[in-house]
């Protein structure tokens, strides 16, 4: 082999670019190696998360006697072991959708408030206050939700049942405290407000001033300025902000685990207590899980991982594409 | 009723001309929104107490709906359809903002109020050793130690990796690798904390490792790195290119330029980013629950044996479900929130104080 290298290198070395790129200083090479290495380390980390989770998940699913996707039960300790993610998938998606429906319009409103309505001197402190919502740890949202919000929502639940019960969704067929998917959705909405707000706000602030001033010059009211120049410009930004929020809501653990009273039933009556989400199920079942039980939970975690990966990836792609076309970042 | 009131009062007020509104036929006075707000809150409280609703949430909702409706109706009556739509949007935006402030205020109010009942010097300096979960007494000392150690280890691992990755992306990064790293850092920001916990758990299961503080730190590291990368990257991008060029023009190698010029210029922002990342992971419960298990006793060694941590302690006390344990949970929540908020405030203070001076 030693005989091959000296023959091989001289013709292969592309002479012009090499001296221009580096003067051969050792420090530069080491530093480049270190920083590039940590970048590669991150990619490896992501890959190994996928590989390790898939491996353990495959172990669990191969022992599952039920269908992993359609079984309405979680009993990996049973004989035969039966578990499936149908209820968890349903609960995760429903609670996140409720959160989105509540949070996105409000977040857009707050973002508009900070970018276009608030007195200029107040805008920065107000933005900071909204960011503080993001700094509160989720477990504190959890106990606040369970010990404070749940009793306070009783009245609202009665209302919804009374006035909107005919929609089926808001019909409350079981009595019991409001430890329901709906309450979880409200709590998740509060938790994802800051991220949706801050991303939307950034986009709204990037609207070319010319567009807004043109609209104002034509005699538009403030709302017409927003409708004609701000919202069309910010639409894709708001969409990706909402998807980032969705990603948060899907994976939220502690707030759901403290508030929800879980059950393995699928019910479209979102006010009824019961249901479950991936993360909540992992938190609740982990303590008593045996070896197979843990692998089963890892399998459900893998589904959650893929779900959040898709949602976040899509959101980032939308943001990235927007950057290229808008010219706002030029 | 309010509509007629305001429209009658609108004529004597001399303020509108200052606004240049004389060209318009009629307009509401500037204090009108405040009056609408006062009226609708009064009505909301009135209706609420008359109907005997327990929950203040309903009072607030009714007031908010009334506010929007009254503003719209009044503006339609006095001004015109376009102004009314504008007013509708304005009042909706205000209501949205208030809706966001209410939960934050309520949460902080509850935590401080309930937490202050138990929080004292004893609570901060004692563990739960020998205390029954349902009895009053005990404290968070063991959890505090656990949190500080786990977060400390996570910071020591992830700050250098995050910093170097950001340097790579800003100073060297071109082409496919850099794009891939950028994309996956973004995606990594969205990994749920419980999935990070499960990843370390699956490694533990295969390598036969026992739960310990270190395992929790590793999961926290996964959550922390992308946050550090993102914020450091933003800060490095703010460093003016002239500084780099000046240094390179003096014949200083690139790595020394980065170490001696670029990073010191951005150090304030980088510190802020790291502190905000610490504040974020300090409140993570899920990975700790899976990987550190939780202990009632003081275990100062993060490399061996179960530990506790503040957020996990709150979860544990909440699950016991007695009055005494709820009190402890709130007190620990207060400690955690103060810790996180202090980090946030100090971090933002540093950011403002040490902001790189771009331009003059």
XYZ file of C-alpha atoms in Angstrom:
690
model
C 0.000 0.000 0.000
C 2.826 2.331 0.826
C 3.988 1.988 -2.737
C 0.678 3.153 -4.120
C 0.286 6.423 -2.230
C 3.318 8.299 -3.516
C 2.306 7.472 -7.075
C -1.290 8.380 -6.428
C -0.991 11.751 -4.757
C 0.941 13.974 -7.175
C -1.527 13.774 -10.074
C -4.581 13.802 -7.770
C -3.679 17.010 -5.926
C -5.558 19.898 -7.509
C -2.781 22.409 -7.311
C -4.520 25.821 -7.601
C -7.171 25.791 -4.808
C -5.071 24.218 -2.098
C -2.633 26.956 -1.155
C -5.370 29.553 -1.390
C -7.536 27.757 1.119
C -5.081 27.167 3.924
C -1.551 28.203 4.631
C -1.108 24.946 6.437
C -1.241 26.269 9.934
C -1.917 23.532 12.450
C -4.140 25.695 14.629
C -6.514 26.376 11.770
C -6.809 22.712 10.918
C -7.453 21.695 14.502
C -10.040 24.395 14.992
C -11.824 23.577 11.760
C -11.727 19.908 12.701
C -13.196 20.585 16.136
C -16.024 22.782 14.937
C -16.838 20.615 11.939
C -16.612 17.591 14.208
C -19.235 18.947 16.605
C -21.514 19.673 13.664
C -21.123 16.090 12.488
C -21.627 14.911 16.068
C -25.056 16.550 16.055
C -26.023 14.754 12.852
C -24.811 11.462 14.337
C -26.824 12.191 17.473
C -30.011 12.647 15.469
C -29.309 9.479 13.506
C -28.594 7.467 16.630
C -31.792 8.683 18.295
C -33.711 7.263 15.354
C -31.692 4.026 15.259
C -31.788 3.259 18.983
C -35.481 4.035 19.361
C -36.323 1.964 16.277
C -34.293 -0.977 17.539
C -36.002 -1.112 20.935
C -39.356 -0.442 19.321
C -38.854 -3.343 16.939
C -38.122 -5.618 19.906
C -41.374 -4.596 21.558
C -43.608 -4.677 18.509
C -42.422 -8.167 17.556
C -43.758 -9.443 20.901
C -47.032 -7.540 20.648
C -49.972 -9.911 20.239
C -52.361 -7.145 19.250
C -52.054 -4.787 16.308
C -49.697 -1.985 17.321
C -51.704 0.627 15.435
C -55.301 -0.381 16.094
C -55.419 -1.959 19.561
C -57.396 0.008 22.174
C -55.413 -1.286 25.105
C -52.039 -0.921 26.808
C -51.123 -4.074 28.628
C -47.573 -5.149 27.790
C -47.294 -6.958 31.126
C -50.257 -9.185 30.346
C -50.155 -12.694 29.004
C -50.210 -12.454 26.021
C -48.868 -8.866 25.898
C -51.279 -6.597 24.042
C -50.757 -2.907 23.381
C -51.601 -0.390 20.711
C -51.322 3.318 20.070
C -54.763 4.020 18.580
C -56.106 5.849 21.638
C -52.837 7.695 22.214
C -52.615 8.861 18.623
C -56.215 10.039 18.760
C -55.782 11.868 22.060
C -52.512 13.483 20.998
C -53.933 14.727 17.719
C -57.252 15.917 19.190
C -55.732 17.789 22.126
C -53.156 19.411 19.847
C -55.831 20.450 17.364
C -57.883 22.019 20.147
C -54.764 23.836 21.313
C -54.079 25.090 17.781
C -57.644 26.269 17.211
C -57.509 28.310 20.403
C -53.904 29.469 20.300
C -53.270 30.447 16.685
C -55.882 33.230 16.330
C -54.992 34.631 19.747
C -51.282 34.440 19.005
C -51.756 36.250 15.687
C -53.747 38.876 17.569
C -50.998 39.317 20.143
C -48.341 39.457 17.444
C -50.316 42.160 15.623
C -50.827 43.957 18.910
C -47.107 44.041 19.601
C -46.060 44.853 16.044
C -48.780 47.307 15.008
C -51.103 48.354 17.823
C -49.233 48.736 21.087
C -47.722 52.128 21.920
C -44.178 51.947 20.585
C -42.535 52.377 23.952
C -44.576 49.514 25.419
C -43.982 47.068 22.572
C -40.642 45.671 23.751
C -41.665 45.120 27.392
C -44.931 43.516 26.259
C -43.068 41.164 23.957
C -40.879 40.280 26.910
C -43.903 39.511 29.075
C -45.234 37.116 26.435
C -41.812 35.488 26.240
C -41.960 34.954 29.993
C -44.895 32.624 29.394
C -42.429 30.400 27.555
C -39.989 30.440 30.439
C -42.417 28.879 32.912
C -41.557 25.168 33.274
C -44.212 22.792 32.006
C -44.605 21.009 35.350
C -45.715 24.303 36.895
C -48.280 24.709 34.129
C -49.261 21.164 35.037
C -49.985 21.721 38.702
C -51.549 25.103 37.980
C -53.777 23.426 35.424
C -54.735 20.548 37.683
C -55.240 22.425 40.952
C -56.447 25.795 39.696
C -57.675 25.704 36.092
C -59.657 22.456 36.267
C -62.062 23.658 38.989
C -62.418 27.024 37.250
C -63.349 25.427 33.944
C -66.344 23.632 35.408
C -68.676 26.514 34.570
C -67.361 26.922 31.059
C -67.839 23.218 30.450
C -71.450 23.444 31.586
C -71.973 26.320 29.176
C -70.434 24.532 26.253
C -72.553 21.486 26.986
C -75.662 23.627 27.317
C -75.272 25.838 24.253
C -73.080 23.768 21.958
C -74.068 20.289 23.092
C -75.908 19.764 19.795
C -72.575 19.661 17.971
C -71.890 16.249 19.546
C -68.295 17.252 20.128
C -69.212 19.475 23.086
C -71.798 17.141 24.524
C -70.803 16.108 28.027
C -72.192 12.657 28.621
C -70.248 11.778 31.740
C -70.277 13.687 34.974
C -66.919 14.338 36.551
C -64.298 17.022 36.915
C -62.952 18.705 33.835
C -59.887 16.493 33.451
C -60.683 16.138 29.784
C -58.935 16.475 26.447
C -60.603 19.885 26.114
C -58.975 21.174 29.303
C -55.672 19.736 28.151
C -56.168 21.573 24.864
C -56.712 24.885 26.676
C -53.608 24.372 28.784
C -51.541 23.422 25.738
C -52.877 26.513 23.972
C -51.518 28.704 26.764
C -48.196 26.903 26.568
C -47.721 27.242 22.801
C -48.888 30.879 22.662
C -45.398 32.350 23.150
C -43.688 30.437 20.342
C -46.460 31.083 17.823
C -46.539 34.724 18.887
C -42.826 35.343 18.679
C -42.380 33.778 15.231
C -45.456 35.572 13.829
C -44.279 38.839 15.344
C -40.912 38.537 13.640
C -42.634 38.011 10.303
C -45.059 40.912 10.787
C -42.170 43.223 11.626
C -40.476 42.277 8.347
C -43.354 43.542 6.211
C -41.865 46.136 3.856
C -42.712 49.568 5.234
C -43.396 50.760 1.683
C -46.368 48.427 1.339
C -47.919 49.638 4.560
C -47.301 53.284 3.783
C -48.746 52.852 0.303
C -51.929 51.465 1.809
C -52.063 54.272 4.377
C -51.570 56.852 1.652
C -54.601 55.488 -0.147
C -56.636 56.239 2.951
C -56.799 52.732 4.378
C -57.701 52.300 8.033
C -55.273 50.414 10.239
C -57.223 47.196 9.820
C -57.224 47.588 6.055
C -53.460 48.095 6.104
C -53.121 44.864 8.039
C -55.516 42.966 5.812
C -54.005 44.248 2.561
C -50.286 44.299 3.296
C -49.399 42.614 6.582
C -51.442 39.411 6.558
C -50.728 38.375 2.945
C -47.025 38.929 3.530
C -47.044 37.058 6.817
C -49.246 34.131 5.858
C -46.554 31.517 5.371
C -44.778 32.734 8.481
C -47.909 32.275 10.530
C -48.411 28.803 9.078
C -44.929 27.706 10.020
C -45.246 29.338 13.440
C -48.416 27.346 14.018
C -46.667 24.159 13.014
C -43.840 24.852 15.432
C -46.498 25.310 18.101
C -48.130 22.080 16.997
C -44.800 20.315 17.417
C -44.618 21.594 20.995
C -48.175 20.589 21.775
C -47.720 17.073 20.411
C -44.801 16.292 22.682
C -45.872 18.027 25.874
C -45.654 15.606 28.773
C -45.993 16.917 32.268
C -48.834 19.371 31.781
C -50.935 16.631 30.190
C -49.924 13.993 32.709
C -51.002 16.145 35.648
C -54.298 17.339 34.175
C -55.734 14.405 32.250
C -57.435 11.491 33.942
C -56.456 8.810 31.454
C -58.580 6.030 30.009
C -58.204 3.736 27.032
C -61.279 4.854 25.154
C -61.747 6.892 22.026
C -64.530 9.409 22.405
C -65.348 12.432 20.298
C -66.987 14.018 23.356
C -63.966 16.131 24.202
C -65.488 17.411 27.446
C -65.680 13.950 28.972
C -62.788 13.033 31.235
C -60.541 10.396 29.704
C -58.329 9.738 26.711
C -54.563 9.817 26.611
C -51.565 11.141 24.715
C -48.240 9.531 23.834
C -46.187 11.548 26.270
C -48.753 11.352 29.055
C -48.967 7.569 28.671
C -45.192 7.221 28.928
C -45.135 9.326 32.095
C -48.019 7.442 33.661
C -47.010 3.868 32.747
C -43.254 4.087 33.177
C -43.063 3.396 36.895
C -44.729 0.003 36.846
C -43.383 -1.048 33.440
C -41.282 -4.209 33.135
C -38.642 -4.733 30.444
C -41.158 -5.310 27.644
C -43.305 -2.499 29.016
C -40.427 -0.060 28.686
C -39.717 -1.177 25.153
C -43.397 -0.757 24.341
C -43.270 2.791 25.712
C -40.157 3.417 23.628
C -42.104 2.192 20.594
C -44.849 4.715 21.286
C -42.144 7.335 21.811
C -40.765 6.519 18.364
C -44.147 7.261 16.793
C -44.207 10.575 18.669
C -40.649 11.314 17.523
C -41.545 10.706 13.877
C -44.693 12.802 14.232
C -42.879 15.807 15.717
C -40.028 15.382 13.228
C -42.446 15.614 10.312
C -44.294 18.609 11.725
C -41.146 20.512 12.684
C -39.353 19.638 9.473
C -42.289 20.876 7.424
C -42.446 24.098 9.441
C -38.737 24.743 8.939
C -38.953 24.023 5.226
C -41.762 26.568 4.858
C -39.721 29.169 6.745
C -36.613 28.428 4.693
C -38.452 28.664 1.391
C -40.060 31.902 2.426
C -36.680 33.420 3.242
C -35.465 32.688 -0.263
C -38.370 34.328 -2.013
C -39.317 37.264 0.151
C -36.033 39.098 -0.062
C -36.661 40.340 3.463
C -33.432 38.788 4.598
C -31.323 40.167 1.814
C -77.675 52.795 25.442
C -74.010 53.580 25.512
C -74.089 54.430 21.831
C -76.392 57.385 22.319
C -74.362 58.552 25.305
C -71.143 58.781 23.432
C -72.616 60.258 20.299
C -74.193 63.037 22.320
C -70.967 63.722 24.172
C -68.955 63.760 21.017
C -70.022 67.224 19.882
C -68.783 69.357 22.777
C -65.336 67.726 22.900
C -62.859 70.013 21.163
C -60.037 67.436 20.866
C -60.761 65.883 17.416
C -59.507 68.824 15.331
C -56.001 68.268 16.675
C -56.154 64.893 14.980
C -57.143 66.384 11.705
C -60.450 64.593 11.940
C -62.480 67.669 11.123
C -62.671 66.517 7.524
C -64.587 63.450 8.623
C -68.222 63.894 9.470
C -68.381 62.355 12.932
C -65.993 60.375 15.063
C -65.797 58.894 18.530
C -63.658 60.689 21.098
C -60.254 59.255 21.887
C -61.294 57.989 25.292
C -64.141 55.935 23.814
C -62.364 52.530 23.991
C -61.664 53.066 27.690
C -65.318 53.906 28.290
C -66.414 50.810 26.337
C -64.038 48.694 28.383
C -65.332 50.099 31.668
C -68.960 49.625 30.624
C -68.434 46.064 29.390
C -66.487 45.016 32.476
C -69.219 46.480 34.674
C -71.857 44.656 32.632
C -69.834 41.429 32.716
C -69.487 41.577 36.484
C -73.149 42.509 36.810
C -74.408 39.676 34.616
C -71.966 37.258 36.214
C -73.001 37.968 39.766
C -76.690 38.145 38.805
C -76.587 34.729 37.145
C -74.470 33.378 39.999
C -71.626 31.987 37.910
C -68.909 30.607 40.111
C -66.114 30.874 37.619
C -64.441 34.216 36.915
C -63.505 32.825 33.507
C -67.123 33.228 32.431
C -67.262 36.793 33.766
C -64.167 37.653 31.795
C -65.421 36.028 28.608
C -68.750 37.840 28.780
C -66.984 41.155 29.379
C -64.644 40.533 26.461
C -67.490 39.665 24.085
C -69.471 42.700 25.264
C -66.452 44.947 24.746
C -65.999 43.815 21.157
C -69.719 44.039 20.426
C -70.200 47.477 22.017
C -67.174 48.945 20.241
C -68.419 47.632 16.921
C -71.996 48.774 17.414
C -71.016 52.219 18.656
C -68.614 52.847 15.811
C -71.121 51.655 13.244
C -73.678 54.049 14.662
C -71.424 57.081 14.991
C -68.851 56.644 12.246
C -69.090 54.281 9.296
C -68.720 50.651 8.299
C -65.002 50.823 7.518
C -64.174 52.551 10.773
C -66.308 50.009 12.576
C -64.336 47.144 11.071
C -61.130 48.866 12.082
C -62.453 49.290 15.597
C -63.542 45.657 15.651
C -60.035 44.525 14.739
C -58.452 46.845 17.293
C -60.665 45.658 20.112
C -60.153 41.995 19.156
C -56.391 42.473 19.190
C -56.575 44.088 22.619
C -58.730 41.273 23.909
C -56.236 38.723 22.554
C -53.426 40.415 24.393
C -55.346 40.508 27.656
C -56.280 36.844 27.201
C -52.577 36.008 27.156
C -51.741 38.129 30.166
C -54.481 36.666 32.355
C -53.092 33.098 32.590
C -49.557 34.358 33.202
C -50.718 36.665 35.962
C -52.937 33.993 37.476
C -50.187 31.384 37.353
C -47.621 33.625 39.008
C -50.173 34.859 41.540
C -51.175 31.311 42.512
C -47.624 30.019 42.684
C -46.392 32.902 44.817
C -49.474 32.860 47.029
C -49.552 29.110 47.646
C -45.781 28.682 47.623
C -45.045 31.363 50.197
C -47.105 29.440 52.788
C -44.472 26.735 53.250
C -41.328 28.260 51.816
C -38.787 29.173 54.481
C -35.198 28.515 55.478
C -36.060 25.059 56.823
C -37.692 24.048 53.536
C -34.607 25.037 51.558
C -32.084 23.286 53.773
C -33.725 19.922 54.537
C -34.433 16.838 52.478
C -37.438 14.543 52.631
C -35.558 11.984 54.732
C -37.899 10.406 57.252
C -40.889 12.552 56.259
C -44.103 10.799 55.291
C -45.457 12.115 52.020
C -48.834 12.900 53.549
C -47.396 14.742 56.555
C -46.210 18.340 56.608
C -42.479 18.996 56.954
C -39.480 18.152 54.861
C -37.872 20.239 52.164
C -36.224 20.499 48.791
C -32.533 20.520 49.624
C -31.862 17.182 47.923
C -33.817 18.270 44.851
C -31.956 21.581 44.665
C -28.615 19.787 44.738
C -29.829 17.375 42.088
C -31.044 20.124 39.778
C -27.860 22.163 40.129
C -25.607 19.165 39.451
C -27.590 17.776 36.534
C -27.975 21.162 34.891
C -24.306 21.921 35.566
C -23.112 18.729 33.872
C -25.459 19.286 30.941
C -24.121 22.821 30.525
C -20.499 21.709 30.670
C -21.146 19.198 27.879
C -23.450 21.172 25.638
C -22.015 24.690 25.821
C -18.713 23.802 24.066
C -20.406 21.545 21.507
C -23.053 24.142 20.807
C -20.528 26.950 20.583
C -18.244 25.034 18.215
C -21.153 24.013 16.002
C -22.301 27.619 15.789
C -18.756 28.721 14.932
C -18.677 26.100 12.200
C -22.003 27.248 10.769
C -21.139 30.950 10.786
C -17.392 31.018 10.088
C -16.777 27.946 7.963
C -20.134 26.538 6.981
C -20.792 26.299 3.286
C -22.317 23.575 1.218
C -24.321 20.485 2.020
C -22.948 19.623 5.447
C -23.662 23.071 6.867
C -27.163 23.065 5.392
C -27.841 19.643 6.883
C -26.563 20.725 10.298
C -28.673 23.896 10.204
C -31.782 21.957 9.281
C -31.293 19.263 11.890
C -30.451 21.752 14.623
C -33.802 23.367 13.876
C -35.568 20.032 13.931
C -33.746 19.053 17.125
C -35.163 22.135 18.837
C -38.536 20.477 18.490
C -37.648 17.077 19.951
C -40.024 16.462 22.853
C -38.139 16.142 26.111
C -39.666 12.752 26.767
C -38.233 11.405 23.506
C -34.770 12.591 24.521
C -35.325 10.722 27.764
C -36.413 7.566 25.956
C -33.315 7.702 23.735
C -30.974 7.684 26.729
C -33.186 5.050 28.312
C -32.778 2.760 25.314
C -28.995 3.159 25.562
C -29.207 2.411 29.279
C -31.245 -0.717 28.646
C -28.683 -1.984 26.153
C -25.577 -1.077 28.102
C -27.079 -2.209 31.408
C -26.515 1.155 33.100
C -28.248 2.181 36.288
C -30.245 5.393 36.632
C -28.202 8.312 37.896
C -27.959 12.058 37.679
C -25.532 11.733 34.781
C -28.094 9.935 32.613
C -30.530 12.770 33.200
C -27.822 15.280 32.282
C -27.188 13.488 28.995
C -30.856 13.751 28.049
C -30.833 17.429 29.050
C -27.762 17.895 26.857
C -29.738 16.774 23.808
C -32.353 19.398 24.621
C -29.830 22.119 25.358
C -27.417 21.873 22.399
C -29.803 23.103 19.691
C -30.857 26.089 21.800
C -27.226 27.069 22.377
C -26.355 26.611 18.694
C -29.258 28.712 17.540
C -28.670 31.648 19.867
C -24.872 31.619 19.454
C -25.283 31.542 15.687
C -27.501 34.614 15.788
C -24.949 36.424 17.942
C -21.945 35.502 15.788
C -23.789 36.762 12.720
C -24.124 40.156 14.412
C -20.338 40.577 14.650
C -19.395 43.107 11.940
C -17.328 41.642 9.123
C -14.901 44.569 9.276
C -13.562 43.250 12.575
C -12.756 39.856 11.032
C -11.205 41.444 7.973
C -9.078 43.809 10.042
C -7.740 40.936 12.074
C -7.086 38.730 9.043
C -5.387 41.616 7.264
C -2.856 41.780 10.086
C -1.910 38.228 9.192
C -3.581 36.618 12.162
C -4.705 33.053 11.496
C -8.415 32.440 11.218
C -8.689 30.387 14.392
C -7.059 33.105 16.456
C -9.295 35.667 14.805
C -12.315 33.653 15.870
C -11.045 33.072 19.398
C -9.682 36.559 20.062
C -11.924 38.817 18.008
C -15.208 37.214 16.990
C -16.146 35.349 20.154
C -15.145 38.116 22.613
C -17.237 40.579 20.614
C -20.281 38.354 20.859
C -19.629 36.977 24.333
C -22.486 38.877 25.962
C -25.049 37.442 23.593
C -23.541 33.975 23.822
C -23.744 34.067 27.623
C -27.363 35.145 27.365
C -28.130 32.272 25.021
C -26.503 29.720 27.302
C -28.335 31.086 30.337
C -31.678 30.984 28.562
C -30.923 27.405 27.563
C -30.136 26.584 31.209
C -33.409 28.172 32.247
C -35.201 25.986 29.726
C -33.680 22.672 30.793
C -33.855 23.425 34.507
C -37.610 22.961 34.318
C -37.590 19.682 32.379
C -39.285 16.887 34.248
C -39.835 14.069 31.801
C -36.219 12.936 31.219
C -35.478 13.119 34.937
C -38.483 10.943 35.630
C -37.251 8.267 33.230
C -33.536 8.409 33.970
C -32.822 9.680 37.468
C -35.711 8.028 39.322
C -35.872 10.406 42.239
C -34.779 9.970 45.809
C -35.909 11.227 49.188
C -32.366 11.468 50.530
C -29.474 13.769 49.789
C -27.254 12.202 47.135
C -24.519 14.635 46.140
C -22.942 12.207 43.652
C -24.477 12.681 40.196
C -22.574 9.694 38.765
C -24.070 7.015 40.960
C -27.429 6.315 42.504
C -30.813 7.955 42.187
C -31.088 11.697 42.618
C -33.967 14.097 42.687
C -34.509 17.416 40.949
C -36.791 20.363 41.523
C -39.296 19.701 38.724
C -39.337 16.002 39.529
C -39.910 16.807 43.195
C -42.955 18.885 42.238
C -44.352 15.991 40.197
C -43.678 13.545 43.020
C -45.399 15.716 45.615
C -48.307 16.373 43.288
C -48.816 12.647 42.812
C -49.006 11.971 46.566
C -52.136 14.101 46.495
C -52.466 15.262 50.110
C -52.787 18.845 51.286
C -49.303 18.812 52.830
C -47.727 17.471 49.655
C -49.599 20.006 47.488
C -48.181 22.734 49.724
C -44.689 21.357 49.215
C -45.281 21.128 45.462
C -46.295 24.796 45.305
C -43.333 25.858 47.435
C -40.946 23.933 45.195
C -42.688 25.447 42.164
C -42.035 28.878 43.612
C -38.349 28.043 44.110
C -38.122 26.754 40.531
C -39.948 29.707 39.017
C -37.764 32.186 40.913
C -34.657 30.332 39.728
C -35.807 30.309 36.101
C -37.038 33.897 36.110
C -33.820 35.141 37.706
C -31.812 33.371 35.017
C -34.044 34.963 32.388
C -33.774 38.454 33.825
C -30.025 38.298 34.342
C -29.543 36.820 30.871
C -31.517 39.586 29.224
C -29.738 42.152 31.335
C -26.390 40.860 30.097
C -27.679 40.884 26.537
C -28.625 44.534 26.793
C -25.470 45.525 28.624
C -23.023 43.683 26.367
C -24.853 43.969 23.068
C -22.372 44.143 20.189
C -22.259 47.667 18.890
C -23.165 47.389 15.261
C -22.895 50.663 13.463
C -22.641 53.913 15.296
